Amino acid sequence: MANKMRTLVAALLVPFVFGAGAAGAARPSPVEYQFVSACAGELAGVAAVIGASAFSGKNAAGNKDGLLSKVYGADQKVYQNKPLEAEGLLYQVADKANDLANQGKLAGADAAGIVAAATLPGDAMTCVMGQQ
């Protein structure tokens, strides 16, 4: 019985012991995206709005990076002549901004700014839809 308890405790603690070092590691600096599509300027504008927004919570940097990566993905889709996929990514940005605001991880005004920049009648969505 004692051996079984030691084995159980060891099995439960090992992931935490080895994971603790990784959790304390410094977060790498954010990726610098290079926008290259026909809508590069408009999509960079959406990224600028996201960059200027104040995210909160323990995953604040990850949430911001996630939104920025979707905008970059939209740029890549326009570049690949897949504007419908780019449109979908911009709507995902707007949805995620609203979700973060509802969770208290993004101020309502910041979320509204991101939604306005990413969707119609914003320049980014107008440009992306113009590529169809």
Coordinates of N, CA, C and O in Angstrom, one line a residue:
M1 N 0.8 -1.2 0.0 CA 0.0 0.0 0.0 C 0.9 1.3 0.0 O 0.6 2.2 -0.7
A2 N 1.9 1.3 0.8 CA 2.8 2.4 0.9 C 3.5 2.6 -0.4 O 3.7 3.8 -0.9
N3 N 3.9 1.6 -1.1 CA 4.6 1.7 -2.4 C 3.6 2.3 -3.4 O 4.0 3.1 -4.3
K4 N 2.4 1.9 -3.4 CA 1.4 2.4 -4.3 C 1.2 3.9 -4.1 O 1.1 4.7 -5.1
M5 N 1.2 4.3 -2.8 CA 1.0 5.7 -2.5 C 2.2 6.5 -3.0 O 2.0 7.6 -3.6
R6 N 3.4 6.0 -2.8 CA 4.6 6.7 -3.2 C 4.6 6.9 -4.7 O 5.0 7.9 -5.3
T7 N 4.2 5.8 -5.4 CA 4.2 5.8 -6.9 C 3.2 6.8 -7.4 O 3.4 7.6 -8.3
L8 N 2.0 6.9 -6.8 CA 1.0 7.8 -7.1 C 1.4 9.2 -6.9 O 1.3 10.1 -7.8
V9 N 2.0 9.5 -5.8 CA 2.5 10.9 -5.5 C 3.6 11.3 -6.4 O 3.6 12.4 -7.0
A10 N 4.5 10.4 -6.7 CA 5.6 10.7 -7.7 C 5.0 10.9 -9.1 O 5.4 11.9 -9.7
A11 N 4.0 10.2 -9.5 CA 3.4 10.3 -10.8 C 2.7 11.7 -10.9 O 2.7 12.3 -12.0
L12 N 2.2 12.1 -9.8 CA 1.5 13.4 -9.8 C 2.4 14.6 -9.7 O 2.1 15.7 -10.3
L13 N 3.5 14.4 -9.0 CA 4.5 15.6 -8.8 C 5.5 15.8 -9.9 O 5.9 16.9 -10.2
V14 N 5.9 14.7 -10.6 CA 6.9 14.8 -11.6 C 6.6 15.9 -12.7 O 7.4 16.7 -13.0
P15 N 5.4 15.9 -13.3 CA 5.1 16.9 -14.3 C 5.2 18.4 -13.7 O 5.6 19.3 -14.4
F16 N 4.8 18.5 -12.5 CA 4.9 19.9 -11.9 C 6.3 20.3 -11.6 O 6.7 21.5 -11.8
V17 N 7.2 19.4 -11.2 CA 8.6 19.7 -10.9 C 9.3 20.1 -12.2 O 10.0 21.1 -12.2
F18 N 9.1 19.3 -13.2 CA 9.8 19.6 -14.4 C 9.2 20.7 -15.2 O 9.9 21.4 -15.9
G19 N 8.0 21.0 -15.0 CA 7.3 22.1 -15.7 C 7.6 23.4 -15.1 O 7.4 24.4 -15.7
A20 N 7.9 23.4 -13.8 CA 8.1 24.7 -13.1 C 9.3 25.5 -13.7 O 9.2 26.7 -13.8
G21 N 10.3 24.9 -14.2 CA 11.4 25.6 -14.8 C 11.0 26.3 -16.0 O 11.4 27.5 -16.3
A22 N 10.2 25.7 -16.8 CA 9.7 26.3 -18.1 C 8.7 27.4 -17.8 O 8.7 28.4 -18.6
A23 N 8.0 27.3 -16.8 CA 7.0 28.4 -16.5 C 7.7 29.7 -16.1 O 7.2 30.7 -16.3
G24 N 8.9 29.6 -15.5 CA 9.6 30.8 -15.1 C 10.4 31.4 -16.2 O 11.0 32.4 -16.0
A25 N 10.5 30.7 -17.3 CA 11.4 31.2 -18.4 C 10.8 32.5 -18.9 O 9.6 32.7 -19.0
A26 N 11.7 33.4 -19.4 CA 11.3 34.7 -20.0 C 10.6 34.5 -21.3 O 10.9 33.6 -22.1
R27 N 9.5 35.2 -21.5 CA 8.7 35.2 -22.7 C 9.5 35.8 -23.8 O 10.1 36.9 -23.6
P28 N 9.6 35.2 -25.0 CA 10.3 35.8 -26.1 C 9.6 37.1 -26.5 O 8.4 37.3 -26.3
S29 N 10.4 38.0 -27.2 CA 9.8 39.2 -27.6 C 8.8 38.9 -28.7 O 8.9 37.9 -29.4
P30 N 7.8 39.8 -28.9 CA 6.8 39.5 -29.9 C 7.4 39.5 -31.3 O 8.4 40.1 -31.6
V31 N 6.7 38.7 -32.2 CA 7.1 38.6 -33.6 C 6.8 39.9 -34.3 O 5.8 40.6 -34.1
E32 N 7.7 40.3 -35.1 CA 7.5 41.5 -36.0 C 7.0 41.0 -37.3 O 7.7 40.4 -38.1
Y33 N 5.7 41.3 -37.6 CA 5.1 40.8 -38.8 C 5.4 41.8 -40.0 O 5.4 43.0 -39.8
Q34 N 5.6 41.2 -41.1 CA 5.8 42.0 -42.3 C 4.6 41.8 -43.3 O 4.4 40.6 -43.7
F35 N 3.8 42.8 -43.5 CA 2.6 42.7 -44.3 C 3.0 42.9 -45.7 O 3.7 43.8 -46.1
V36 N 2.6 42.0 -46.6 CA 3.1 42.0 -48.0 C 2.0 42.0 -49.1 O 2.2 42.1 -50.2
S37 N 0.7 41.8 -48.7 CA -0.4 41.7 -49.6 C -0.8 43.0 -50.2 O -0.3 44.1 -49.8
A38 N -1.8 43.0 -51.1 CA -2.4 44.2 -51.7 C -3.1 45.0 -50.6 O -3.3 46.2 -50.8
C39 N -3.4 44.4 -49.5 CA -4.1 45.1 -48.4 C -3.1 45.3 -47.2 O -3.6 45.5 -46.0
A40 N -1.8 45.3 -47.4 CA -0.9 45.4 -46.4 C -1.1 46.6 -45.5 O -1.0 46.5 -44.2
G41 N -1.3 47.8 -46.0 CA -1.5 49.0 -45.3 C -2.7 48.9 -44.4 O -2.6 49.3 -43.2
E42 N -3.8 48.4 -44.9 CA -5.0 48.4 -44.2 C -4.9 47.3 -43.0 O -5.4 47.6 -41.9
L43 N -4.3 46.2 -43.3 CA -4.1 45.2 -42.3 C -3.1 45.6 -41.2 O -3.3 45.3 -40.0
A44 N -2.1 46.3 -41.6 CA -1.2 46.8 -40.6 C -1.9 47.8 -39.7 O -1.5 47.9 -38.5
G45 N -2.9 48.5 -40.2 CA -3.7 49.4 -39.4 C -4.4 48.7 -38.3 O -4.5 49.1 -37.2
V46 N -5.0 47.5 -38.7 CA -5.7 46.7 -37.7 C -4.7 46.2 -36.6 O -4.9 46.3 -35.4
A47 N -3.5 45.8 -37.1 CA -2.4 45.4 -36.2 C -2.1 46.5 -35.2 O -1.8 46.3 -34.0
A48 N -2.0 47.7 -35.7 CA -1.7 48.9 -34.9 C -2.7 49.1 -33.8 O -2.4 49.4 -32.7
V49 N -4.0 48.9 -34.2 CA -5.1 49.1 -33.2 C -4.9 48.0 -32.1 O -5.0 48.3 -30.9
I50 N -4.6 46.8 -32.5 CA -4.4 45.7 -31.5 C -3.2 46.0 -30.7 O -3.3 45.9 -29.4
G51 N -2.1 46.5 -31.3 CA -0.9 46.8 -30.5 C -1.1 47.9 -29.5 O -0.5 47.9 -28.5
A52 N -2.0 48.8 -29.8 CA -2.2 49.9 -28.9 C -3.3 49.6 -27.8 O -3.5 50.4 -26.9
S53 N -3.9 48.5 -27.9 CA -4.9 48.1 -26.9 C -4.3 47.5 -25.7 O -3.2 46.8 -25.7
A54 N -5.0 47.7 -24.5 CA -4.5 47.2 -23.3 C -5.2 45.9 -22.9 O -6.4 45.9 -22.6
F55 N -4.4 44.8 -23.0 CA -4.9 43.5 -22.6 C -4.6 43.2 -21.1 O -3.5 43.7 -20.7
S56 N -5.4 42.4 -20.4 CA -5.1 42.1 -19.0 C -5.2 40.7 -18.8 O -5.8 39.9 -19.6
G57 N -4.8 40.2 -17.6 CA -4.9 38.8 -17.3 C -3.6 38.1 -17.5 O -2.6 38.7 -18.1
K58 N -3.5 36.9 -17.0 CA -2.2 36.2 -17.1 C -1.8 35.8 -18.5 O -0.6 35.6 -18.8
N59 N -2.7 35.8 -19.4 CA -2.4 35.5 -20.8 C -2.5 36.7 -21.7 O -2.8 36.6 -22.9
A60 N -2.3 37.9 -21.1 CA -2.5 39.1 -21.9 C -1.6 39.1 -23.2 O -2.1 39.4 -24.3
A61 N -0.3 38.8 -23.0 CA 0.6 38.9 -24.2 C 0.2 37.8 -25.2 O 0.2 38.1 -26.4
G62 N -0.2 36.7 -24.7 CA -0.6 35.6 -25.6 C -1.9 35.9 -26.4 O -2.0 35.6 -27.6
N63 N -2.8 36.6 -25.7 CA -4.1 37.0 -26.4 C -3.8 38.0 -27.5 O -4.3 38.0 -28.6
K64 N -2.9 39.0 -27.1 CA -2.6 40.0 -28.1 C -1.8 39.4 -29.3 O -2.2 39.7 -30.5
D65 N -0.9 38.5 -29.0 CA -0.1 37.8 -30.1 C -1.1 37.0 -31.0 O -0.9 36.9 -32.2
G66 N -2.1 36.4 -30.3 CA -3.0 35.5 -31.1 C -3.8 36.4 -32.1 O -4.0 36.0 -33.2
L67 N -4.3 37.6 -31.6 CA -5.0 38.4 -32.5 C -4.1 38.9 -33.7 O -4.5 39.0 -34.8
L68 N -2.9 39.3 -33.3 CA -1.9 39.8 -34.3 C -1.6 38.7 -35.3 O -1.5 39.0 -36.5
S69 N -1.5 37.5 -34.9 CA -1.2 36.4 -35.8 C -2.4 36.1 -36.8 O -2.1 35.8 -37.9
K70 N -3.6 36.4 -36.3 CA -4.7 36.2 -37.2 C -4.7 37.3 -38.3 O -5.1 37.1 -39.5
V71 N -4.4 38.5 -37.9 CA -4.3 39.6 -38.9 C -3.2 39.3 -39.9 O -3.4 39.5 -41.1
Y72 N -2.0 38.8 -39.4 CA -1.0 38.4 -40.3 C -1.4 37.3 -41.2 O -1.1 37.3 -42.4
G73 N -2.1 36.4 -40.7 CA -2.7 35.3 -41.5 C -3.6 35.8 -42.6 O -3.6 35.3 -43.7
A74 N -4.4 36.8 -42.2 CA -5.3 37.4 -43.2 C -4.5 38.0 -44.4 O -4.8 37.9 -45.6
D75 N -3.4 38.7 -44.0 CA -2.5 39.2 -45.0 C -1.9 38.2 -45.9 O -1.9 38.3 -47.2
Q76 N -1.5 37.1 -45.3 CA -1.0 36.0 -46.1 C -2.0 35.4 -47.1 O -1.7 35.0 -48.2
K77 N -3.2 35.3 -46.6 CA -4.3 34.7 -47.4 C -4.6 35.6 -48.6 O -4.9 35.2 -49.7
V78 N -4.6 36.9 -48.4 CA -4.8 37.9 -49.5 C -3.6 37.7 -50.5 O -3.9 37.7 -51.7
Y79 N -2.4 37.6 -50.0 CA -1.3 37.4 -50.8 C -1.4 36.1 -51.7 O -0.9 36.1 -52.8
Q80 N -2.0 35.1 -51.1 CA -2.2 33.8 -51.8 C -3.4 33.8 -52.6 O -3.8 32.7 -53.1
N81 N -4.1 34.9 -52.8 CA -5.3 35.1 -53.5 C -6.4 34.2 -53.0 O -7.2 33.6 -53.7
K82 N -6.6 34.2 -51.6 CA -7.6 33.5 -50.9 C -8.4 34.5 -50.0 O -8.3 34.5 -48.8
P83 N -9.0 35.5 -50.7 CA -9.6 36.6 -49.9 C -10.8 36.1 -49.0 O -11.0 36.7 -47.9
L84 N -11.5 35.1 -49.3 CA -12.6 34.6 -48.4 C -12.0 34.1 -47.1 O -12.6 34.3 -46.1
E85 N -10.8 33.4 -47.2 CA -10.2 32.9 -46.0 C -9.7 34.1 -45.1 O -9.8 34.1 -43.9
A86 N -9.2 35.1 -45.8 CA -8.7 36.3 -45.1 C -9.9 37.0 -44.4 O -9.8 37.5 -43.3
E87 N -11.0 37.1 -45.1 CA -12.2 37.7 -44.5 C -12.6 36.9 -43.2 O -12.9 37.5 -42.2
G88 N -12.6 35.6 -43.3 CA -12.9 34.8 -42.1 C -12.0 35.0 -41.0 O -12.4 35.1 -39.8
L89 N -10.7 35.2 -41.2 CA -9.8 35.5 -40.2 C -10.0 36.9 -39.5 O -9.9 37.0 -38.3
L90 N -10.4 37.8 -40.3 CA -10.8 39.1 -39.8 C -12.0 39.1 -38.9 O -12.1 39.7 -37.8
Y91 N -13.0 38.3 -39.3 CA -14.1 38.1 -38.4 C -13.7 37.3 -37.1 O -14.3 37.6 -36.1
Q92 N -12.8 36.4 -37.2 CA -12.3 35.8 -36.0 C -11.6 36.7 -35.1 O -11.8 36.6 -33.8
V93 N -10.9 37.7 -35.6 CA -10.3 38.8 -34.8 C -11.4 39.5 -34.0 O -11.3 39.7 -32.8
A94 N -12.4 39.9 -34.7 CA -13.5 40.7 -34.1 C -14.2 39.8 -33.0 O -14.5 40.3 -31.9
D95 N -14.5 38.6 -33.3 CA -15.1 37.7 -32.4 C -14.3 37.5 -31.1 O -14.8 37.6 -30.0
K96 N -13.0 37.3 -31.3 CA -12.1 37.1 -30.2 C -12.0 38.4 -29.3 O -11.9 38.3 -28.1
A97 N -11.9 39.5 -30.0 CA -11.9 40.8 -29.2 C -13.1 40.9 -28.4 O -13.0 41.3 -27.2
N98 N -14.3 40.6 -28.9 CA -15.5 40.7 -28.1 C -15.5 39.7 -27.0 O -15.9 40.0 -25.9
D99 N -15.0 38.4 -27.2 CA -14.9 37.4 -26.2 C -14.0 37.9 -25.0 O -14.3 37.8 -23.9
L100 N -12.8 38.5 -25.4 CA -11.9 39.0 -24.4 C -12.5 40.1 -23.6 O -12.3 40.2 -22.4
A101 N -13.3 41.0 -24.2 CA -14.0 42.0 -23.5 C -15.0 41.5 -22.6 O -15.1 41.9 -21.4
N102 N -15.8 40.5 -23.0 CA -16.8 39.8 -22.1 C -16.1 39.1 -20.9 O -16.8 39.0 -19.9
Q103 N -14.9 38.7 -21.1 CA -14.2 38.0 -20.0 C -13.4 39.1 -19.1 O -12.8 38.7 -18.1
G104 N -13.5 40.3 -19.5 CA -12.8 41.4 -18.7 C -11.3 41.4 -18.9 O -10.6 42.0 -18.2
K105 N -10.9 40.8 -20.0 CA -9.4 40.8 -20.4 C -9.0 41.9 -21.4 O -7.9 42.0 -21.7
L106 N -10.0 42.6 -21.8 CA -9.8 43.7 -22.8 C -10.9 44.7 -22.5 O -12.1 44.4 -22.4
A107 N -10.5 46.0 -22.5 CA -11.5 47.0 -22.2 C -12.5 47.1 -23.4 O -12.2 46.8 -24.5
G108 N -13.8 47.4 -23.1 CA -14.8 47.5 -24.1 C -14.5 48.4 -25.2 O -14.7 48.1 -26.4
A109 N -13.9 49.6 -24.9 CA -13.5 50.6 -25.9 C -12.4 50.0 -26.8 O -12.5 50.2 -28.0
D110 N -11.5 49.3 -26.2 CA -10.4 48.7 -27.1 C -11.0 47.6 -28.0 O -10.6 47.5 -29.1
A111 N -11.9 46.8 -27.4 CA -12.5 45.7 -28.2 C -13.3 46.4 -29.4 O -13.3 45.9 -30.5
A112 N -14.1 47.4 -29.1 CA -14.8 48.1 -30.1 C -13.9 48.7 -31.2 O -14.2 48.6 -32.4
G113 N -12.8 49.2 -30.8 CA -11.8 49.7 -31.8 C -11.3 48.6 -32.7 O -11.1 48.8 -33.9
I114 N -11.0 47.4 -32.1 CA -10.5 46.3 -32.9 C -11.6 45.8 -33.8 O -11.3 45.6 -35.0
V115 N -12.8 45.7 -33.4 CA -13.9 45.2 -34.2 C -14.1 46.2 -35.4 O -14.3 45.8 -36.5
A116 N -14.1 47.5 -35.1 CA -14.3 48.5 -36.1 C -13.2 48.5 -37.1 O -13.4 48.6 -38.4
A117 N -11.9 48.2 -36.7 CA -10.8 48.2 -37.6 C -10.8 46.9 -38.5 O -10.4 47.0 -39.7
A118 N -11.3 45.8 -37.9 CA -11.3 44.5 -38.6 C -12.5 44.2 -39.5 O -12.4 43.4 -40.4
T119 N -13.6 44.8 -39.3 CA -14.8 44.5 -40.0 C -15.3 45.7 -40.8 O -14.8 46.8 -40.7
L120 N -16.4 45.5 -41.5 CA -17.0 46.6 -42.3 C -17.6 47.6 -41.4 O -18.1 47.2 -40.3
P121 N -17.5 48.8 -41.7 CA -17.0 49.4 -43.0 C -15.5 49.8 -42.9 O -15.1 50.6 -43.7
G122 N -14.8 49.1 -42.1 CA -13.3 49.4 -42.0 C -12.6 49.2 -43.3 O -13.0 48.4 -44.1
D123 N -11.4 49.8 -43.4 CA -10.6 49.8 -44.6 C -10.1 48.4 -44.8 O -10.0 48.0 -46.0
A124 N -9.7 47.6 -43.8 CA -9.1 46.3 -44.0 C -10.1 45.4 -44.6 O -9.8 44.7 -45.6
M125 N -11.3 45.3 -44.1 CA -12.3 44.4 -44.7 C -12.7 44.8 -46.1 O -12.9 44.0 -47.0
T126 N -12.8 46.1 -46.2 CA -13.2 46.7 -47.5 C -12.2 46.3 -48.6 O -12.5 45.8 -49.7
C127 N -10.9 46.4 -48.2 CA -9.8 46.0 -49.1 C -9.8 44.5 -49.4 O -9.7 44.1 -50.5
V128 N -10.0 43.7 -48.3 CA -10.0 42.2 -48.5 C -11.1 41.8 -49.4 O -11.0 41.0 -50.3
M129 N -12.3 42.4 -49.2 CA -13.5 42.0 -50.0 C -13.3 42.5 -51.4 O -13.8 41.9 -52.4
G130 N -12.5 43.5 -51.6 CA -12.3 44.0 -53.0 C -11.3 43.2 -53.8 O -11.2 43.3 -55.0
Q131 N -10.7 42.2 -53.1 CA -9.8 41.3 -53.8 C -10.5 40.1 -54.4 O -9.9 39.3 -55.1
Q132 N -11.8 40.0 -54.1 CA -12.5 38.8 -54.6 C -12.8 38.9 -56.1 O -13.0 39.9 -56.7

